[in-house]
PDB file of C-alpha atoms and ligand atoms in Angstrom:
ATOM      1  CA  UNK A   1      50.185 -14.451 -48.691  1.00  0.00           C
ATOM      2  CA  UNK A   2      48.892 -11.194 -47.246  1.00  0.00           C
ATOM      3  CA  UNK A   3      50.663  -9.828 -44.226  1.00  0.00           C
ATOM      4  CA  UNK A   4      48.616  -8.548 -41.301  1.00  0.00           C
ATOM      5  CA  UNK A   5      48.450  -4.773 -40.969  1.00  0.00           C
ATOM      6  CA  UNK A   6      48.270  -3.597 -37.385  1.00  0.00           C
ATOM      7  CA  UNK A   7      47.432  -0.002 -36.562  1.00  0.00           C
ATOM      8  CA  UNK A   8      49.600   1.854 -34.093  1.00  0.00           C
ATOM      9  CA  UNK A   9      47.223   1.570 -31.187  1.00  0.00           C
ATOM     10  CA  UNK A  10      49.445   2.689 -28.371  1.00  0.00           C
ATOM     11  CA  UNK A  11      51.052   5.813 -29.755  1.00  0.00           C
ATOM     12  CA  UNK A  12      51.366   8.433 -27.056  1.00  0.00           C
ATOM     13  CA  UNK A  13      48.710  11.058 -27.683  1.00  0.00           C
ATOM     14  CA  UNK A  14      49.894  14.248 -29.391  1.00  0.00           C
ATOM     15  CA  UNK A  15      53.628  13.916 -30.013  1.00  0.00           C
ATOM     16  CA  UNK A  16      54.168  10.580 -31.779  1.00  0.00           C
ATOM     17  CA  UNK A  17      57.777  10.502 -30.572  1.00  0.00           C
ATOM     18  CA  UNK A  18      56.819  10.773 -26.893  1.00  0.00           C
ATOM     19  CA  UNK A  19      57.619   7.454 -25.182  1.00  0.00           C
ATOM     20  CA  UNK A  20      55.808   5.734 -22.340  1.00  0.00           C
ATOM     21  CA  UNK A  21      57.865   4.916 -19.249  1.00  0.00           C
ATOM     22  CA  UNK A  22      58.570   1.226 -18.735  1.00  0.00           C
ATOM     23  CA  UNK A  23      60.466  -0.470 -15.918  1.00  0.00           C
ATOM     24  CA  UNK A  24      63.098  -3.201 -16.347  1.00  0.00           C
ATOM     25  CA  UNK A  25      61.921  -6.116 -14.203  1.00  0.00           C
ATOM     26  CA  UNK A  26      64.426  -8.853 -14.996  1.00  0.00           C
ATOM     27  CA  UNK A  27      67.688  -9.172 -16.926  1.00  0.00           C
ATOM     28  CA  UNK A  28      68.990 -12.392 -18.496  1.00  0.00           C
ATOM     29  CA  UNK A  29      72.485 -12.589 -19.971  1.00  0.00           C
ATOM     30  CA  UNK A  30      71.995 -14.786 -23.036  1.00  0.00           C
ATOM     31  CA  UNK A  31      75.569 -14.644 -24.358  1.00  0.00           C
ATOM     32  CA  UNK A  32      78.521 -12.340 -23.583  1.00  0.00           C
ATOM     33  CA  UNK A  33      77.043  -9.762 -26.013  1.00  0.00           C
ATOM     34  CA  UNK A  34      73.291 -10.408 -25.898  1.00  0.00           C
ATOM     35  CA  UNK A  35      70.918  -9.597 -23.041  1.00  0.00           C
ATOM     36  CA  UNK A  36      67.182 -10.138 -22.630  1.00  0.00           C
ATOM     37  CA  UNK A  37      65.202  -7.565 -20.677  1.00  0.00           C
ATOM     38  CA  UNK A  38      61.814  -8.272 -19.111  1.00  0.00           C
ATOM     39  CA  UNK A  39      59.891  -5.031 -18.763  1.00  0.00           C
ATOM     40  CA  UNK A  40      56.466  -3.576 -18.171  1.00  0.00           C
ATOM     41  CA  UNK A  41      54.730  -0.225 -18.097  1.00  0.00           C
ATOM     42  CA  UNK A  42      54.979   2.023 -15.061  1.00  0.00           C
ATOM     43  CA  UNK A  43      51.407   3.136 -15.672  1.00  0.00           C
ATOM     44  CA  UNK A  44      48.979   0.509 -14.318  1.00  0.00           C
ATOM     45  CA  UNK A  45      46.370   1.213 -16.995  1.00  0.00           C
ATOM     46  CA  UNK A  46      48.847   0.700 -19.833  1.00  0.00           C
ATOM     47  CA  UNK A  47      50.194  -2.382 -18.074  1.00  0.00           C
ATOM     48  CA  UNK A  48      46.672  -3.839 -18.109  1.00  0.00           C
ATOM     49  CA  UNK A  49      45.624  -2.702 -21.565  1.00  0.00           C
ATOM     50  CA  UNK A  50      48.736  -2.962 -23.752  1.00  0.00           C
ATOM     51  CA  UNK A  51      48.452  -5.511 -26.544  1.00  0.00           C
ATOM     52  CA  UNK A  52      50.691  -6.443 -29.445  1.00  0.00           C
ATOM     53  CA  UNK A  53      51.089  -9.184 -32.057  1.00  0.00           C
ATOM     54  CA  UNK A  54      54.032 -11.528 -32.649  1.00  0.00           C
ATOM     55  CA  UNK A  55      56.394  -9.852 -35.097  1.00  0.00           C
ATOM     56  CA  UNK A  56      55.820  -6.270 -33.984  1.00  0.00           C
ATOM     57  CA  UNK A  57      58.582  -4.087 -32.599  1.00  0.00           C
ATOM     58  CA  UNK A  58      59.033  -1.150 -30.255  1.00  0.00           C
ATOM     59  CA  UNK A  59      61.352   1.840 -29.970  1.00  0.00           C
ATOM     60  CA  UNK A  60      63.274   1.760 -26.690  1.00  0.00           C
ATOM     61  CA  UNK A  61      65.025   4.848 -25.321  1.00  0.00           C
ATOM     62  CA  UNK A  62      67.697   5.334 -22.708  1.00  0.00           C
ATOM     63  CA  UNK A  63      67.194   8.874 -21.490  1.00  0.00           C
ATOM     64  CA  UNK A  64      70.042  11.190 -22.413  1.00  0.00           C
ATOM     65  CA  UNK A  65      71.556   8.608 -24.776  1.00  0.00           C
ATOM     66  CA  UNK A  66      69.141   7.752 -27.592  1.00  0.00           C
ATOM     67  CA  UNK A  67      66.589   5.356 -28.975  1.00  0.00           C
ATOM     68  CA  UNK A  68      66.719   2.072 -30.900  1.00  0.00           C
ATOM     69  CA  UNK A  69      64.180  -0.416 -32.328  1.00  0.00           C
ATOM     70  CA  UNK A  70      63.915  -4.034 -31.173  1.00  0.00           C
ATOM     71  CA  UNK A  71      61.228  -6.642 -31.708  1.00  0.00           C
ATOM     72  CA  UNK A  72      59.066  -7.652 -28.772  1.00  0.00           C
ATOM     73  CA  UNK A  73      60.481 -11.117 -28.205  1.00  0.00           C
ATOM     74  CA  UNK A  74      57.873 -12.442 -25.763  1.00  0.00           C
ATOM     75  CA  UNK A  75      54.559 -13.948 -26.852  1.00  0.00           C
ATOM     76  CA  UNK A  76      51.320 -11.990 -26.618  1.00  0.00           C
ATOM     77  CA  UNK A  77      49.797 -15.187 -25.224  1.00  0.00           C
ATOM     78  CA  UNK A  78      51.872 -14.738 -22.055  1.00  0.00           C
ATOM     79  CA  UNK A  79      50.491 -11.655 -20.400  1.00  0.00           C
ATOM     80  CA  UNK A  80      52.692 -11.565 -17.316  1.00  0.00           C
ATOM     81  CA  UNK A  81      55.648  -9.893 -19.020  1.00  0.00           C
ATOM     82  CA  UNK A  82      57.076  -8.181 -22.084  1.00  0.00           C
ATOM     83  CA  UNK A  83      60.577  -8.944 -23.324  1.00  0.00           C
ATOM     84  CA  UNK A  84      63.129  -7.646 -25.772  1.00  0.00           C
ATOM     85  CA  UNK A  85      66.651  -8.815 -26.545  1.00  0.00           C
ATOM     86  CA  UNK A  86      69.608  -6.584 -27.325  1.00  0.00           C
ATOM     87  CA  UNK A  87      72.980  -7.250 -28.906  1.00  0.00           C
ATOM     88  CA  UNK A  88      75.640  -4.832 -27.701  1.00  0.00           C
ATOM     89  CA  UNK A  89      76.779  -3.049 -30.863  1.00  0.00           C
ATOM     90  CA  UNK A  90      76.535   0.731 -30.331  1.00  0.00           C
ATOM     91  CA  UNK A  91      75.811   3.661 -28.045  1.00  0.00           C
ATOM     92  CA  UNK A  92      72.184   2.854 -27.148  1.00  0.00           C
ATOM     93  CA  UNK A  93      72.698  -0.889 -26.874  1.00  0.00           C
ATOM     94  CA  UNK A  94      75.748  -0.384 -24.635  1.00  0.00           C
ATOM     95  CA  UNK A  95      73.704   1.969 -22.444  1.00  0.00           C
ATOM     96  CA  UNK A  96      70.925  -0.635 -22.239  1.00  0.00           C
ATOM     97  CA  UNK A  97      73.447  -3.270 -21.207  1.00  0.00           C
ATOM     98  CA  UNK A  98      74.579  -1.051 -18.307  1.00  0.00           C
ATOM     99  CA  UNK A  99      71.035  -0.857 -16.863  1.00  0.00           C
ATOM    100  CA  UNK A 100      69.935  -2.783 -13.790  1.00  0.00           C
ATOM    101  CA  UNK A 101      66.610  -4.164 -12.596  1.00  0.00           C
ATOM    102  CA  UNK A 102      64.311  -1.271 -11.651  1.00  0.00           C
ATOM    103  CA  UNK A 103      65.745   1.100 -14.261  1.00  0.00           C
ATOM    104  CA  UNK A 104      63.242   3.166 -16.228  1.00  0.00           C
ATOM    105  CA  UNK A 105      63.460   3.524 -19.998  1.00  0.00           C
ATOM    106  CA  UNK A 106      61.179   4.897 -22.728  1.00  0.00           C
ATOM    107  CA  UNK A 107      59.042   2.736 -24.999  1.00  0.00           C
ATOM    108  CA  UNK A 108      57.071   3.620 -28.139  1.00  0.00           C
ATOM    109  CA  UNK A 109      54.984   1.066 -29.974  1.00  0.00           C
ATOM    110  CA  UNK A 110      53.942  -1.513 -30.883  1.00  0.00           C
ATOM    111  CA  UNK A 111      54.882  -0.748 -34.475  1.00  0.00           C
ATOM    112  CA  UNK A 112      54.884  -2.608 -37.751  1.00  0.00           C
ATOM    113  CA  UNK A 113      52.892  -5.527 -39.072  1.00  0.00           C
ATOM    114  CA  UNK A 114      52.899  -9.017 -37.592  1.00  0.00           C
ATOM    115  CA  UNK A 115      53.078 -12.677 -38.533  1.00  0.00           C
ATOM    116  CA  UNK A 116      49.798 -13.608 -40.309  1.00  0.00           C
ATOM    117  CA  UNK A 117      48.422 -16.072 -37.758  1.00  0.00           C
ATOM    118  CA  UNK A 118      45.178 -16.542 -39.671  1.00  0.00           C
ATOM    119  CA  UNK A 119      47.148 -17.791 -42.679  1.00  0.00           C
ATOM    120  CA  UNK A 120      49.523 -19.912 -40.607  1.00  0.00           C
ATOM    121  CA  UNK A 121      46.762 -21.779 -38.811  1.00  0.00           C
ATOM    122  CA  UNK A 122      46.263 -25.317 -40.060  1.00  0.00           C
ATOM    123  CA  UNK A 123      49.729 -25.331 -41.664  1.00  0.00           C
ATOM    124  CA  UNK A 124      52.939 -27.113 -40.785  1.00  0.00           C
ATOM    125  CA  UNK A 125      55.598 -24.633 -39.707  1.00  0.00           C
ATOM    126  CA  UNK A 126      59.357 -24.598 -40.163  1.00  0.00           C
ATOM    127  CA  UNK A 127      61.276 -22.029 -38.132  1.00  0.00           C
ATOM    128  CA  UNK A 128      64.835 -21.259 -39.210  1.00  0.00           C
ATOM    129  CA  UNK A 129      66.826 -18.997 -36.906  1.00  0.00           C
ATOM    130  CA  UNK A 130      70.356 -17.820 -36.307  1.00  0.00           C
ATOM    131  CA  UNK A 131      71.838 -16.096 -33.249  1.00  0.00           C
ATOM    132  CA  UNK A 132      69.737 -13.278 -31.844  1.00  0.00           C
ATOM    133  CA  UNK A 133      67.465 -13.722 -34.888  1.00  0.00           C
ATOM    134  CA  UNK A 134      65.556 -16.200 -32.741  1.00  0.00           C
ATOM    135  CA  UNK A 135      64.112 -13.230 -30.791  1.00  0.00           C
ATOM    136  CA  UNK A 136      61.148 -12.476 -33.113  1.00  0.00           C
ATOM    137  CA  UNK A 137      60.709 -16.164 -33.934  1.00  0.00           C
ATOM    138  CA  UNK A 138      60.363 -17.133 -30.258  1.00  0.00           C
ATOM    139  CA  UNK A 139      57.420 -14.744 -29.890  1.00  0.00           C
ATOM    140  CA  UNK A 140      55.657 -16.632 -32.674  1.00  0.00           C
ATOM    141  CA  UNK A 141      56.866 -20.078 -31.565  1.00  0.00           C
ATOM    142  CA  UNK A 142      55.452 -19.634 -28.028  1.00  0.00           C
ATOM    143  CA  UNK A 143      52.297 -18.160 -29.540  1.00  0.00           C
ATOM    144  CA  UNK A 144      51.914 -21.301 -31.678  1.00  0.00           C
ATOM    145  CA  UNK A 145      52.732 -23.629 -28.761  1.00  0.00           C
ATOM    146  CA  UNK A 146      50.083 -21.905 -26.640  1.00  0.00           C
ATOM    147  CA  UNK A 147      47.590 -22.664 -29.431  1.00  0.00           C
ATOM    148  CA  UNK A 148      49.126 -25.993 -30.396  1.00  0.00           C
ATOM    149  CA  UNK A 149      45.910 -27.591 -31.699  1.00  0.00           C
ATOM    150  CA  UNK A 150      45.613 -24.981 -34.446  1.00  0.00           C
ATOM    151  CA  UNK A 151      48.887 -25.899 -36.177  1.00  0.00           C
ATOM    152  CA  UNK A 152      50.429 -28.987 -37.781  1.00  0.00           C
ATOM    153  CA  UNK A 153      53.998 -30.273 -37.575  1.00  0.00           C
ATOM    154  CA  UNK A 154      56.625 -27.916 -36.142  1.00  0.00           C
ATOM    155  CA  UNK A 155      60.307 -28.051 -37.097  1.00  0.00           C
ATOM    156  CA  UNK A 156      62.799 -25.625 -35.611  1.00  0.00           C
ATOM    157  CA  UNK A 157      66.342 -25.331 -36.966  1.00  0.00           C
ATOM    158  CA  UNK A 158      68.397 -22.914 -34.899  1.00  0.00           C
ATOM    159  CA  UNK A 159      72.098 -22.215 -34.921  1.00  0.00           C
ATOM    160  CA  UNK A 160      74.825 -19.902 -33.734  1.00  0.00           C
ATOM    161  CA  UNK A 161      78.523 -19.451 -34.375  1.00  0.00           C
ATOM    162  CA  UNK A 162      79.532 -21.361 -31.234  1.00  0.00           C
ATOM    163  CA  UNK A 163      77.858 -22.968 -28.204  1.00  0.00           C
ATOM    164  CA  UNK A 164      78.514 -19.763 -26.239  1.00  0.00           C
ATOM    165  CA  UNK A 165      76.593 -17.768 -28.872  1.00  0.00           C
ATOM    166  CA  UNK A 166      73.358 -19.782 -28.573  1.00  0.00           C
ATOM    167  CA  UNK A 167      70.603 -17.473 -27.277  1.00  0.00           C
ATOM    168  CA  UNK A 168      67.471 -18.395 -25.289  1.00  0.00           C
ATOM    169  CA  UNK A 169      68.922 -21.755 -24.158  1.00  0.00           C
ATOM    170  CA  UNK A 170      65.994 -22.141 -21.716  1.00  0.00           C
ATOM    171  CA  UNK A 171      63.639 -22.066 -24.743  1.00  0.00           C
ATOM    172  CA  UNK A 172      65.811 -24.500 -26.697  1.00  0.00           C
ATOM    173  CA  UNK A 173      65.642 -26.920 -23.735  1.00  0.00           C
ATOM    174  CA  UNK A 174      61.845 -26.570 -23.513  1.00  0.00           C
ATOM    175  CA  UNK A 175      61.334 -27.113 -27.249  1.00  0.00           C
ATOM    176  CA  UNK A 176      63.770 -30.047 -27.192  1.00  0.00           C
ATOM    177  CA  UNK A 177      61.668 -31.643 -24.444  1.00  0.00           C
ATOM    178  CA  UNK A 178      58.398 -31.029 -26.339  1.00  0.00           C
ATOM    179  CA  UNK A 179      57.596 -34.250 -28.180  1.00  0.00           C
ATOM    180  CA  UNK A 180      55.368 -32.378 -30.655  1.00  0.00           C
ATOM    181  CA  UNK A 181      58.342 -30.355 -31.940  1.00  0.00           C
ATOM    182  CA  UNK A 182      61.344 -31.435 -34.014  1.00  0.00           C
ATOM    183  CA  UNK A 183      64.046 -29.200 -32.545  1.00  0.00           C
ATOM    184  CA  UNK A 184      67.454 -29.165 -34.224  1.00  0.00           C
ATOM    185  CA  UNK A 185      70.216 -27.047 -32.716  1.00  0.00           C
ATOM    186  CA  UNK A 186      73.523 -26.550 -34.474  1.00  0.00           C
ATOM    187  CA  UNK A 187      76.698 -24.507 -34.143  1.00  0.00           C
ATOM    188  CA  UNK A 188      79.176 -23.425 -36.807  1.00  0.00           C
ATOM    189  CA  UNK A 189      82.092 -24.478 -34.594  1.00  0.00           C
ATOM    190  CA  UNK A 190      81.823 -26.770 -31.587  1.00  0.00           C
ATOM    191  CA  UNK A 191      84.067 -26.808 -28.531  1.00  0.00           C
ATOM    192  CA  UNK A 192      85.283 -29.549 -26.211  1.00  0.00           C
ATOM    193  CA  UNK A 193      81.974 -29.567 -24.295  1.00  0.00           C
ATOM    194  CA  UNK A 194      79.679 -29.554 -27.353  1.00  0.00           C
ATOM    195  CA  UNK A 195      78.205 -32.940 -28.230  1.00  0.00           C
ATOM    196  CA  UNK A 196      75.481 -31.642 -30.543  1.00  0.00           C
ATOM    197  CA  UNK A 197      75.328 -31.007 -34.246  1.00  0.00           C
ATOM    198  CA  UNK A 198      77.972 -28.924 -36.044  1.00  0.00           C
ATOM    199  CA  UNK A 199      77.183 -27.209 -39.346  1.00  0.00           C
ATOM    200  CA  UNK A 200      75.881 -23.993 -40.846  1.00  0.00           C
ATOM    201  CA  UNK A 201      72.131 -23.436 -40.520  1.00  0.00           C
ATOM    202  CA  UNK A 202      71.315 -23.599 -44.283  1.00  0.00           C
ATOM    203  CA  UNK A 203      73.282 -26.845 -44.633  1.00  0.00           C
ATOM    204  CA  UNK A 204      71.603 -28.412 -41.602  1.00  0.00           C
ATOM    205  CA  UNK A 205      68.207 -27.299 -42.894  1.00  0.00           C
ATOM    206  CA  UNK A 206      68.949 -29.101 -46.147  1.00  0.00           C
ATOM    207  CA  UNK A 207      69.827 -32.258 -44.180  1.00  0.00           C
ATOM    208  CA  UNK A 208      66.690 -32.037 -42.022  1.00  0.00           C
ATOM    209  CA  UNK A 209      64.711 -31.523 -45.256  1.00  0.00           C
ATOM    210  CA  UNK A 210      61.269 -30.669 -43.858  1.00  0.00           C
ATOM    211  CA  UNK A 211      58.424 -31.295 -46.300  1.00  0.00           C
ATOM    212  CA  UNK A 212      57.117 -28.187 -48.043  1.00  0.00           C
ATOM    213  CA  UNK A 213      53.654 -29.721 -48.338  1.00  0.00           C
ATOM    214  CA  UNK A 214      51.142 -27.440 -46.540  1.00  0.00           C
ATOM    215  CA  UNK A 215      54.083 -25.808 -44.802  1.00  0.00           C
ATOM    216  CA  UNK A 216      55.180 -22.226 -44.199  1.00  0.00           C
ATOM    217  CA  UNK A 217      58.798 -21.406 -43.368  1.00  0.00           C
ATOM    218  CA  UNK A 218      59.657 -18.512 -41.064  1.00  0.00           C
ATOM    219  CA  UNK A 219      63.259 -17.314 -41.201  1.00  0.00           C
ATOM    220  CA  UNK A 220      65.249 -14.793 -39.151  1.00  0.00           C
ATOM    221  CA  UNK A 221      68.948 -14.459 -38.532  1.00  0.00           C
ATOM    222  CA  UNK A 222      72.083 -12.723 -39.756  1.00  0.00           C
ATOM    223  CA  UNK A 223      71.755 -11.442 -43.363  1.00  0.00           C
ATOM    224  CA  UNK A 224      74.264 -14.001 -44.646  1.00  0.00           C
ATOM    225  CA  UNK A 225      72.276 -16.853 -43.092  1.00  0.00           C
ATOM    226  CA  UNK A 226      69.035 -15.518 -44.547  1.00  0.00           C
ATOM    227  CA  UNK A 227      70.596 -15.201 -48.016  1.00  0.00           C
ATOM    228  CA  UNK A 228      71.795 -18.813 -48.028  1.00  0.00           C
ATOM    229  CA  UNK A 229      68.618 -20.178 -46.432  1.00  0.00           C
ATOM    230  CA  UNK A 230      66.208 -18.923 -49.108  1.00  0.00           C
ATOM    231  CA  UNK A 231      67.729 -21.057 -51.922  1.00  0.00           C
ATOM    232  CA  UNK A 232      67.685 -24.131 -49.701  1.00  0.00           C
ATOM    233  CA  UNK A 233      64.007 -23.597 -48.954  1.00  0.00           C
ATOM    234  CA  UNK A 234      63.437 -23.155 -52.693  1.00  0.00           C
ATOM    235  CA  UNK A 235      65.177 -26.482 -53.356  1.00  0.00           C
ATOM    236  CA  UNK A 236      62.946 -28.125 -50.746  1.00  0.00           C
ATOM    237  CA  UNK A 237      59.886 -26.883 -52.648  1.00  0.00           C
ATOM    238  CA  UNK A 238      58.880 -23.791 -50.670  1.00  0.00           C
ATOM    239  CA  UNK A 239      57.469 -21.086 -52.929  1.00  0.00           C
ATOM    240  CA  UNK A 240      58.486 -17.455 -52.180  1.00  0.00           C
ATOM    241  CA  UNK A 241      54.915 -16.809 -50.949  1.00  0.00           C
ATOM    242  CA  UNK A 242      55.331 -19.580 -48.346  1.00  0.00           C
ATOM    243  CA  UNK A 243      58.521 -18.133 -46.867  1.00  0.00           C
ATOM    244  CA  UNK A 244      58.268 -15.384 -44.250  1.00  0.00           C
ATOM    245  CA  UNK A 245      61.060 -13.340 -42.780  1.00  0.00           C
ATOM    246  CA  UNK A 246      61.345 -10.352 -40.507  1.00  0.00           C
ATOM    247  CA  UNK A 247      63.890  -7.624 -41.166  1.00  0.00           C
ATOM    248  CA  UNK A 248      65.532  -4.963 -39.046  1.00  0.00           C
ATOM    249  CA  UNK A 249      67.198  -2.545 -41.386  1.00  0.00           C
ATOM    250  CA  UNK A 250      68.540   0.857 -40.345  1.00  0.00           C
ATOM    251  CA  UNK A 251      65.284   1.685 -38.612  1.00  0.00           C
ATOM    252  CA  UNK A 252      65.177   4.945 -36.696  1.00  0.00           C
ATOM    253  CA  UNK A 253      61.766   6.630 -36.304  1.00  0.00           C
ATOM    254  CA  UNK A 254      59.784   3.385 -36.559  1.00  0.00           C
ATOM    255  CA  UNK A 255      56.747   5.117 -38.053  1.00  0.00           C
ATOM    256  CA  UNK A 256      57.510   5.764 -41.720  1.00  0.00           C
ATOM    257  CA  UNK A 257      58.773   9.345 -41.343  1.00  0.00           C
ATOM    258  CA  UNK A 258      62.585   9.368 -41.494  1.00  0.00           C
ATOM    259  CA  UNK A 259      63.060   7.311 -44.684  1.00  0.00           C
ATOM    260  CA  UNK A 260      66.063   5.422 -43.246  1.00  0.00           C
ATOM    261  CA  UNK A 261      64.721   1.883 -43.515  1.00  0.00           C
ATOM    262  CA  UNK A 262      63.847   1.505 -47.182  1.00  0.00           C
ATOM    263  CA  UNK A 263      64.539  -1.762 -48.927  1.00  0.00           C
ATOM    264  CA  UNK A 264      63.656  -1.361 -52.588  1.00  0.00           C
ATOM    265  CA  UNK A 265      60.356   0.508 -52.591  1.00  0.00           C
ATOM    266  CA  UNK A 266      59.341  -0.762 -49.152  1.00  0.00           C
ATOM    267  CA  UNK A 267      59.853   0.725 -45.700  1.00  0.00           C
ATOM    268  CA  UNK A 268      60.786  -1.967 -43.205  1.00  0.00           C
ATOM    269  CA  UNK A 269      59.066  -0.127 -40.329  1.00  0.00           C
ATOM    270  CA  UNK A 270      55.842   0.669 -42.142  1.00  0.00           C
ATOM    271  CA  UNK A 271      55.433  -2.176 -44.670  1.00  0.00           C
ATOM    272  CA  UNK A 272      57.157  -4.776 -42.452  1.00  0.00           C
ATOM    273  CA  UNK A 273      59.064  -5.857 -40.532  1.00  0.00           C
ATOM    274  CA  UNK A 274      57.413  -9.143 -41.597  1.00  0.00           C
ATOM    275  CA  UNK A 275      57.669  -9.830 -45.338  1.00  0.00           C
ATOM    276  CA  UNK A 276      57.197 -12.793 -47.619  1.00  0.00           C
ATOM    277  CA  UNK A 277      60.259 -13.707 -49.644  1.00  0.00           C
ATOM    278  CA  UNK A 278      58.102 -12.943 -52.700  1.00  0.00           C
ATOM    279  CA  UNK A 279      57.956  -9.299 -51.585  1.00  0.00           C
ATOM    280  CA  UNK A 280      61.687  -8.830 -51.114  1.00  0.00           C
ATOM    281  CA  UNK A 281      63.445 -11.361 -53.337  1.00  0.00           C
ATOM    282  CA  UNK A 282      64.254  -8.887 -56.129  1.00  0.00           C
ATOM    283  CA  UNK A 283      66.500  -6.784 -53.883  1.00  0.00           C
ATOM    284  CA  UNK A 284      67.441  -9.097 -51.022  1.00  0.00           C
ATOM    285  CA  UNK A 285      70.977  -9.860 -52.235  1.00  0.00           C
ATOM    286  CA  UNK A 286      71.918  -6.296 -53.115  1.00  0.00           C
ATOM    287  CA  UNK A 287      70.309  -4.484 -50.215  1.00  0.00           C
ATOM    288  CA  UNK A 288      70.264  -6.859 -47.281  1.00  0.00           C
TER     289      UNK A 288
HETATM  290  S1  LIG B   1      62.401   3.869 -39.561  1.00  0.00           S
HETATM  291 FE1  LIG B   1      61.924   5.876 -40.229  1.00  0.00          FE
HETATM  292  S2  LIG B   1      60.909   5.524 -42.106  1.00  0.00           S
HETATM  293 FE2  LIG B   1      61.238   3.518 -41.331  1.00  0.00          FE
END
């Protein structure tokens, strides 16, 4: 399966590291450590003209602190806003978490390739996500829902360590209510209020056992979840060419210049972040 190559259409002219100014318009606390930011360009022309594809990412900068890459987690089919989600793990992500509505940050992008919609159309789709790994998947899931007639059966298996770690609960509720989607939510450990399924994502996927016939699987989550999910998909009959994933590995510049994001002979920022399992299977266990 070929992966779509998208040119970097919105690079600031001249200096490729020069960001555009974007404004934080809404903040949603997903979990104690994960926040979603709605944002848009300060410049009206960019606001009107900016386009991206599901799977692409941007470089977001907090002035005076630094810059970090995150996927654009909203769907390009929903033009009223752009979104990205951040897990608080370091200097830049902590600075982002301290921002309020109205704050201005820098944005470069969109960068990277995207999910190959032309090849997904007409297929059944299985989405497998863990934790904040649902962020890039939800861009594609909403994209597919907004073009529902072009796709077959949809299964979504999503999990987190605990009920408090489930991200995008408003999406989970919407997909649960959608009768055209088989939504399965699970947690590794329940609590006294949890009445849903308990079990690790790969195990639950094996129990759900979606058919591999005319189906593409799209996987994103913690590395350990990804590693254990691929063999399950293999057992279910998915070939490595019919399994997609999106990686975020040590990216810095986002444009193929710093050499920080290599996985085998591929650069995640330039050759990905969307890959087929066939492309990465030879080094997935040792490098990711
Ligand atoms: S992030 Fe710099 S080369 Fe990929």
